[in-house]
Amino acid sequence: MTKVLVLNGPNLGRLGSRQPDVYGATTYAQLAEHLVETGRGLGLDVEVRQSDSEGEFIGWLHEAADLDADVVINAGAWTHYSHAIGDAAALVPRYVEVHISNVHAREEFRHTSVLSARAAGIIVGCGVGGYDLALAHLAATPR
Ligand code: DQA
């Protein structure tokens, strides 16, 4: 099965209790379990991770590059300013950028992304279902 890493940045481990009006009621644990199932149905070996540490997250992007694995990235707030994350993402073979909320309908600082220019696709504002869409896209368009 094709390996895909789903990498989540800061505060996404709080899904379910963090601003449910913005991010929904699904908990991070529920989302992670669901995405492994979704992946299995698509023939993907999905591994879901979350970190509040930028260095750890960069290490995971390096790991994806070494594994030649596609990545689904929700880098949370790092999306908007971390060029270190953007540079590390540039090393992976292919990635889809996901945001649960519609970042373009929110504060100005959320309109900028260090990831979008190199993304194979960008999914925003579709709730946690955006991750399923990203996996479906990767499964439907093998490299
Ligand atoms: C987010 C949007 C970011 O602006 C925010 O900092 C997050 C989550 C989203 O999934 O909608 O942490 O990436």
PDB file of C-alpha atoms and ligand atoms in Angstrom:
ATOM      1  CA  MET A   1       0.000   0.000   0.000  1.00  0.00           C
ATOM      2  CA  THR A   2       1.151   3.526  -0.756  1.00  0.00           C
ATOM      3  CA  LYS A   3       2.247   5.378   2.364  1.00  0.00           C
ATOM      4  CA  VAL A   4       0.734   8.812   3.064  1.00  0.00           C
ATOM      5  CA  LEU A   5       1.556  10.948   6.094  1.00  0.00           C
ATOM      6  CA  VAL A   6      -1.141  13.300   7.363  1.00  0.00           C
ATOM      7  CA  LEU A   7       0.697  15.945   9.365  1.00  0.00           C
ATOM      8  CA  ASN A   8      -1.070  18.369  11.668  1.00  0.00           C
ATOM      9  CA  GLY A   9       0.517  21.405  13.266  1.00  0.00           C
ATOM     10  CA  PRO A  10      -0.038  23.354  16.466  1.00  0.00           C
ATOM     11  CA  ASN A  11      -3.302  23.249  18.389  1.00  0.00           C
ATOM     12  CA  LEU A  12      -4.899  20.716  16.033  1.00  0.00           C
ATOM     13  CA  GLY A  13      -4.598  18.104  18.784  1.00  0.00           C
ATOM     14  CA  ARG A  14      -7.341  20.146  20.482  1.00  0.00           C
ATOM     15  CA  LEU A  15      -9.903  19.493  17.762  1.00  0.00           C
ATOM     16  CA  GLY A  16     -13.324  18.814  19.229  1.00  0.00           C
ATOM     17  CA  SER A  17     -12.926  21.332  22.058  1.00  0.00           C
ATOM     18  CA  ARG A  18     -11.057  24.125  20.234  1.00  0.00           C
ATOM     19  CA  GLN A  19     -13.489  26.704  18.801  1.00  0.00           C
ATOM     20  CA  PRO A  20     -16.028  24.072  17.653  1.00  0.00           C
ATOM     21  CA  ASP A  21     -17.935  26.821  15.794  1.00  0.00           C
ATOM     22  CA  VAL A  22     -14.858  27.183  13.556  1.00  0.00           C
ATOM     23  CA  TYR A  23     -13.302  23.703  13.547  1.00  0.00           C
ATOM     24  CA  GLY A  24     -16.269  21.416  14.292  1.00  0.00           C
ATOM     25  CA  ALA A  25     -16.979  18.839  16.976  1.00  0.00           C
ATOM     26  CA  THR A  26     -14.854  15.950  15.703  1.00  0.00           C
ATOM     27  CA  THR A  27     -12.004  15.217  18.093  1.00  0.00           C
ATOM     28  CA  TYR A  28      -8.446  14.748  16.880  1.00  0.00           C
ATOM     29  CA  ALA A  29      -8.561  11.077  17.943  1.00  0.00           C
ATOM     30  CA  GLN A  30     -11.775  10.527  15.972  1.00  0.00           C
ATOM     31  CA  LEU A  31     -10.304  12.272  12.942  1.00  0.00           C
ATOM     32  CA  ALA A  32      -7.094  10.229  13.078  1.00  0.00           C
ATOM     33  CA  GLU A  33      -9.003   6.953  13.324  1.00  0.00           C
ATOM     34  CA  HIS A  34     -11.350   7.978  10.518  1.00  0.00           C
ATOM     35  CA  LEU A  35      -8.500   8.928   8.175  1.00  0.00           C
ATOM     36  CA  VAL A  36      -6.739   5.594   8.654  1.00  0.00           C
ATOM     37  CA  GLU A  37     -10.056   3.926   7.679  1.00  0.00           C
ATOM     38  CA  THR A  38     -10.554   6.256   4.719  1.00  0.00           C
ATOM     39  CA  GLY A  39      -7.028   5.492   3.582  1.00  0.00           C
ATOM     40  CA  ARG A  40      -7.573   1.767   3.836  1.00  0.00           C
ATOM     41  CA  GLY A  41     -10.617   2.092   1.562  1.00  0.00           C
ATOM     42  CA  LEU A  42      -8.515   3.993  -0.960  1.00  0.00           C
ATOM     43  CA  GLY A  43      -5.583   1.582  -0.833  1.00  0.00           C
ATOM     44  CA  LEU A  44      -3.410   4.010   1.130  1.00  0.00           C
ATOM     45  CA  ASP A  45      -1.390   3.289   4.246  1.00  0.00           C
ATOM     46  CA  VAL A  46      -2.240   6.472   6.158  1.00  0.00           C
ATOM     47  CA  GLU A  47      -0.400   7.602   9.270  1.00  0.00           C
ATOM     48  CA  VAL A  48      -1.765  10.632  11.119  1.00  0.00           C
ATOM     49  CA  ARG A  49       0.432  12.757  13.356  1.00  0.00           C
ATOM     50  CA  GLN A  50       0.149  16.038  15.239  1.00  0.00           C
ATOM     51  CA  SER A  51       2.797  18.220  16.826  1.00  0.00           C
ATOM     52  CA  ASP A  52       3.028  21.549  18.596  1.00  0.00           C
ATOM     53  CA  SER A  53       6.802  21.535  18.020  1.00  0.00           C
ATOM     54  CA  GLU A  54       8.032  23.082  14.778  1.00  0.00           C
ATOM     55  CA  GLY A  55      11.308  21.131  14.855  1.00  0.00           C
ATOM     56  CA  GLU A  56       9.480  17.828  15.205  1.00  0.00           C
ATOM     57  CA  PHE A  57       7.135  18.735  12.339  1.00  0.00           C
ATOM     58  CA  ILE A  58      10.113  19.600  10.102  1.00  0.00           C
ATOM     59  CA  GLY A  59      11.679  16.243  11.017  1.00  0.00           C
ATOM     60  CA  TRP A  60       8.499  14.497   9.829  1.00  0.00           C
ATOM     61  CA  LEU A  61       8.677  16.337   6.505  1.00  0.00           C
ATOM     62  CA  HIS A  62      12.299  15.161   6.144  1.00  0.00           C
ATOM     63  CA  GLU A  63      11.103  11.640   6.927  1.00  0.00           C
ATOM     64  CA  ALA A  64       8.445  11.880   4.193  1.00  0.00           C
ATOM     65  CA  ALA A  65      11.134  13.019   1.757  1.00  0.00           C
ATOM     66  CA  ASP A  66      13.338  10.035   2.703  1.00  0.00           C
ATOM     67  CA  LEU A  67      10.370   7.637   2.392  1.00  0.00           C
ATOM     68  CA  ASP A  68       9.308   9.253  -0.907  1.00  0.00           C
ATOM     69  CA  ALA A  69       5.831   9.527   0.667  1.00  0.00           C
ATOM     70  CA  ASP A  70       3.033  11.923  -0.240  1.00  0.00           C
ATOM     71  CA  VAL A  71       1.835  14.192   2.564  1.00  0.00           C
ATOM     72  CA  VAL A  72      -1.379  15.908   3.581  1.00  0.00           C
ATOM     73  CA  ILE A  73      -0.380  19.014   5.518  1.00  0.00           C
ATOM     74  CA  ASN A  74      -2.402  21.149   7.869  1.00  0.00           C
ATOM     75  CA  ALA A  75       0.361  23.256   9.382  1.00  0.00           C
ATOM     76  CA  GLY A  76      -2.073  25.349  11.443  1.00  0.00           C
ATOM     77  CA  ALA A  77      -0.748  28.834  12.187  1.00  0.00           C
ATOM     78  CA  TRP A  78       2.753  27.912  10.899  1.00  0.00           C
ATOM     79  CA  THR A  79       1.163  27.998   7.437  1.00  0.00           C
ATOM     80  CA  HIS A  80       1.064  31.755   7.598  1.00  0.00           C
ATOM     81  CA  TYR A  81       4.657  32.577   8.510  1.00  0.00           C
ATOM     82  CA  SER A  82       7.043  29.614   8.884  1.00  0.00           C
ATOM     83  CA  HIS A  83       9.422  29.607   5.937  1.00  0.00           C
ATOM     84  CA  ALA A  84      11.246  26.755   7.665  1.00  0.00           C
ATOM     85  CA  ILE A  85       8.101  24.629   7.258  1.00  0.00           C
ATOM     86  CA  GLY A  86       7.690  25.856   3.672  1.00  0.00           C
ATOM     87  CA  ASP A  87      11.302  24.918   2.860  1.00  0.00           C
ATOM     88  CA  ALA A  88      10.917  21.466   4.427  1.00  0.00           C
ATOM     89  CA  ALA A  89       7.643  20.865   2.563  1.00  0.00           C
ATOM     90  CA  ALA A  90       9.473  21.659  -0.674  1.00  0.00           C
ATOM     91  CA  LEU A  91      11.549  18.498  -0.077  1.00  0.00           C
ATOM     92  CA  VAL A  92       8.613  16.085  -0.110  1.00  0.00           C
ATOM     93  CA  PRO A  93       7.573  14.535  -3.421  1.00  0.00           C
ATOM     94  CA  ARG A  94       3.999  15.819  -3.314  1.00  0.00           C
ATOM     95  CA  TYR A  95       1.662  17.391  -0.787  1.00  0.00           C
ATOM     96  CA  VAL A  96      -1.893  18.650  -0.456  1.00  0.00           C
ATOM     97  CA  GLU A  97      -2.485  21.614   1.863  1.00  0.00           C
ATOM     98  CA  VAL A  98      -5.630  21.385   3.981  1.00  0.00           C
ATOM     99  CA  HIS A  99      -7.362  23.911   6.215  1.00  0.00           C
ATOM    100  CA  ILE A 100     -10.503  22.950   8.073  1.00  0.00           C
ATOM    101  CA  SER A 101     -11.803  26.514   8.144  1.00  0.00           C
ATOM    102  CA  ASN A 102     -12.054  28.924   5.239  1.00  0.00           C
ATOM    103  CA  VAL A 103      -8.907  30.881   6.029  1.00  0.00           C
ATOM    104  CA  HIS A 104      -9.766  33.428   3.322  1.00  0.00           C
ATOM    105  CA  ALA A 105     -12.923  34.449   5.152  1.00  0.00           C
ATOM    106  CA  ARG A 106     -11.005  35.021   8.397  1.00  0.00           C
ATOM    107  CA  GLU A 107      -8.323  37.446   9.641  1.00  0.00           C
ATOM    108  CA  GLU A 108      -5.944  38.956   7.091  1.00  0.00           C
ATOM    109  CA  PHE A 109      -2.883  37.107   8.475  1.00  0.00           C
ATOM    110  CA  ARG A 110      -4.542  33.794   7.560  1.00  0.00           C
ATOM    111  CA  HIS A 111      -4.737  34.748   3.873  1.00  0.00           C
ATOM    112  CA  THR A 112      -1.004  34.122   3.375  1.00  0.00           C
ATOM    113  CA  SER A 113       0.477  30.630   3.044  1.00  0.00           C
ATOM    114  CA  VAL A 114       4.096  29.523   2.762  1.00  0.00           C
ATOM    115  CA  LEU A 115       2.801  26.198   1.403  1.00  0.00           C
ATOM    116  CA  SER A 116       0.316  27.031  -1.343  1.00  0.00           C
ATOM    117  CA  ALA A 117       2.735  27.829  -4.182  1.00  0.00           C
ATOM    118  CA  ARG A 118       4.190  24.304  -4.205  1.00  0.00           C
ATOM    119  CA  ALA A 119       1.063  22.344  -3.212  1.00  0.00           C
ATOM    120  CA  ALA A 120      -0.406  19.737  -5.563  1.00  0.00           C
ATOM    121  CA  GLY A 121      -3.793  20.942  -4.300  1.00  0.00           C
ATOM    122  CA  ILE A 122      -5.289  23.165  -1.629  1.00  0.00           C
ATOM    123  CA  ILE A 123      -8.518  22.395   0.232  1.00  0.00           C
ATOM    124  CA  VAL A 124      -9.958  25.038   2.530  1.00  0.00           C
ATOM    125  CA  GLY A 125     -13.241  25.482   4.335  1.00  0.00           C
ATOM    126  CA  CYS A 126     -14.601  21.940   3.891  1.00  0.00           C
ATOM    127  CA  GLY A 127     -14.355  21.077   7.579  1.00  0.00           C
ATOM    128  CA  VAL A 128     -12.531  17.907   8.572  1.00  0.00           C
ATOM    129  CA  GLY A 129     -13.930  16.365   5.375  1.00  0.00           C
ATOM    130  CA  GLY A 130     -11.176  18.282   3.594  1.00  0.00           C
ATOM    131  CA  TYR A 131      -8.700  15.612   4.708  1.00  0.00           C
ATOM    132  CA  ASP A 132     -10.799  12.904   3.016  1.00  0.00           C
ATOM    133  CA  LEU A 133     -10.856  14.982  -0.165  1.00  0.00           C
ATOM    134  CA  ALA A 134      -7.072  15.318  -0.028  1.00  0.00           C
ATOM    135  CA  LEU A 135      -6.600  11.560   0.389  1.00  0.00           C
ATOM    136  CA  ALA A 136      -9.074  10.867  -2.447  1.00  0.00           C
ATOM    137  CA  HIS A 137      -7.105  13.214  -4.689  1.00  0.00           C
ATOM    138  CA  LEU A 138      -3.774  11.534  -3.881  1.00  0.00           C
ATOM    139  CA  ALA A 139      -5.266   8.074  -4.446  1.00  0.00           C
ATOM    140  CA  ALA A 140      -6.879   9.111  -7.746  1.00  0.00           C
ATOM    141  CA  THR A 141      -3.741  10.695  -9.157  1.00  0.00           C
ATOM    142  CA  PRO A 142      -0.769   8.433  -8.575  1.00  0.00           C
ATOM    143  CA  ARG A 143       2.569  10.053  -9.341  1.00  0.00           C
TER     144      ARG A 143
HETATM  145  C1  DQA B   1      -6.181  26.069  10.226  1.00  0.00           C
HETATM  146  C2  DQA B   1      -6.285  27.565   9.970  1.00  0.00           C
HETATM  147  C3  DQA B   1      -5.129  28.294  10.620  1.00  0.00           C
HETATM  148  O1  DQA B   1      -5.231  29.686  10.355  1.00  0.00           O
HETATM  149  C4  DQA B   1      -5.145  28.087  12.105  1.00  0.00           C
HETATM  150  O2  DQA B   1      -4.042  28.714  12.694  1.00  0.00           O
HETATM  151  C5  DQA B   1      -5.212  26.646  12.480  1.00  0.00           C
HETATM  152  C6  DQA B   1      -6.082  25.763  11.714  1.00  0.00           C
HETATM  153  C7  DQA B   1      -7.417  25.322   9.693  1.00  0.00           C
HETATM  154  O3  DQA B   1      -7.344  24.086   9.626  1.00  0.00           O
HETATM  155  O4  DQA B   1      -8.441  25.928   9.388  1.00  0.00           O
HETATM  156  O5  DQA B   1      -4.630  26.223  13.454  1.00  0.00           O
HETATM  157  O6  DQA B   1      -5.044  25.562   9.551  1.00  0.00           O
END
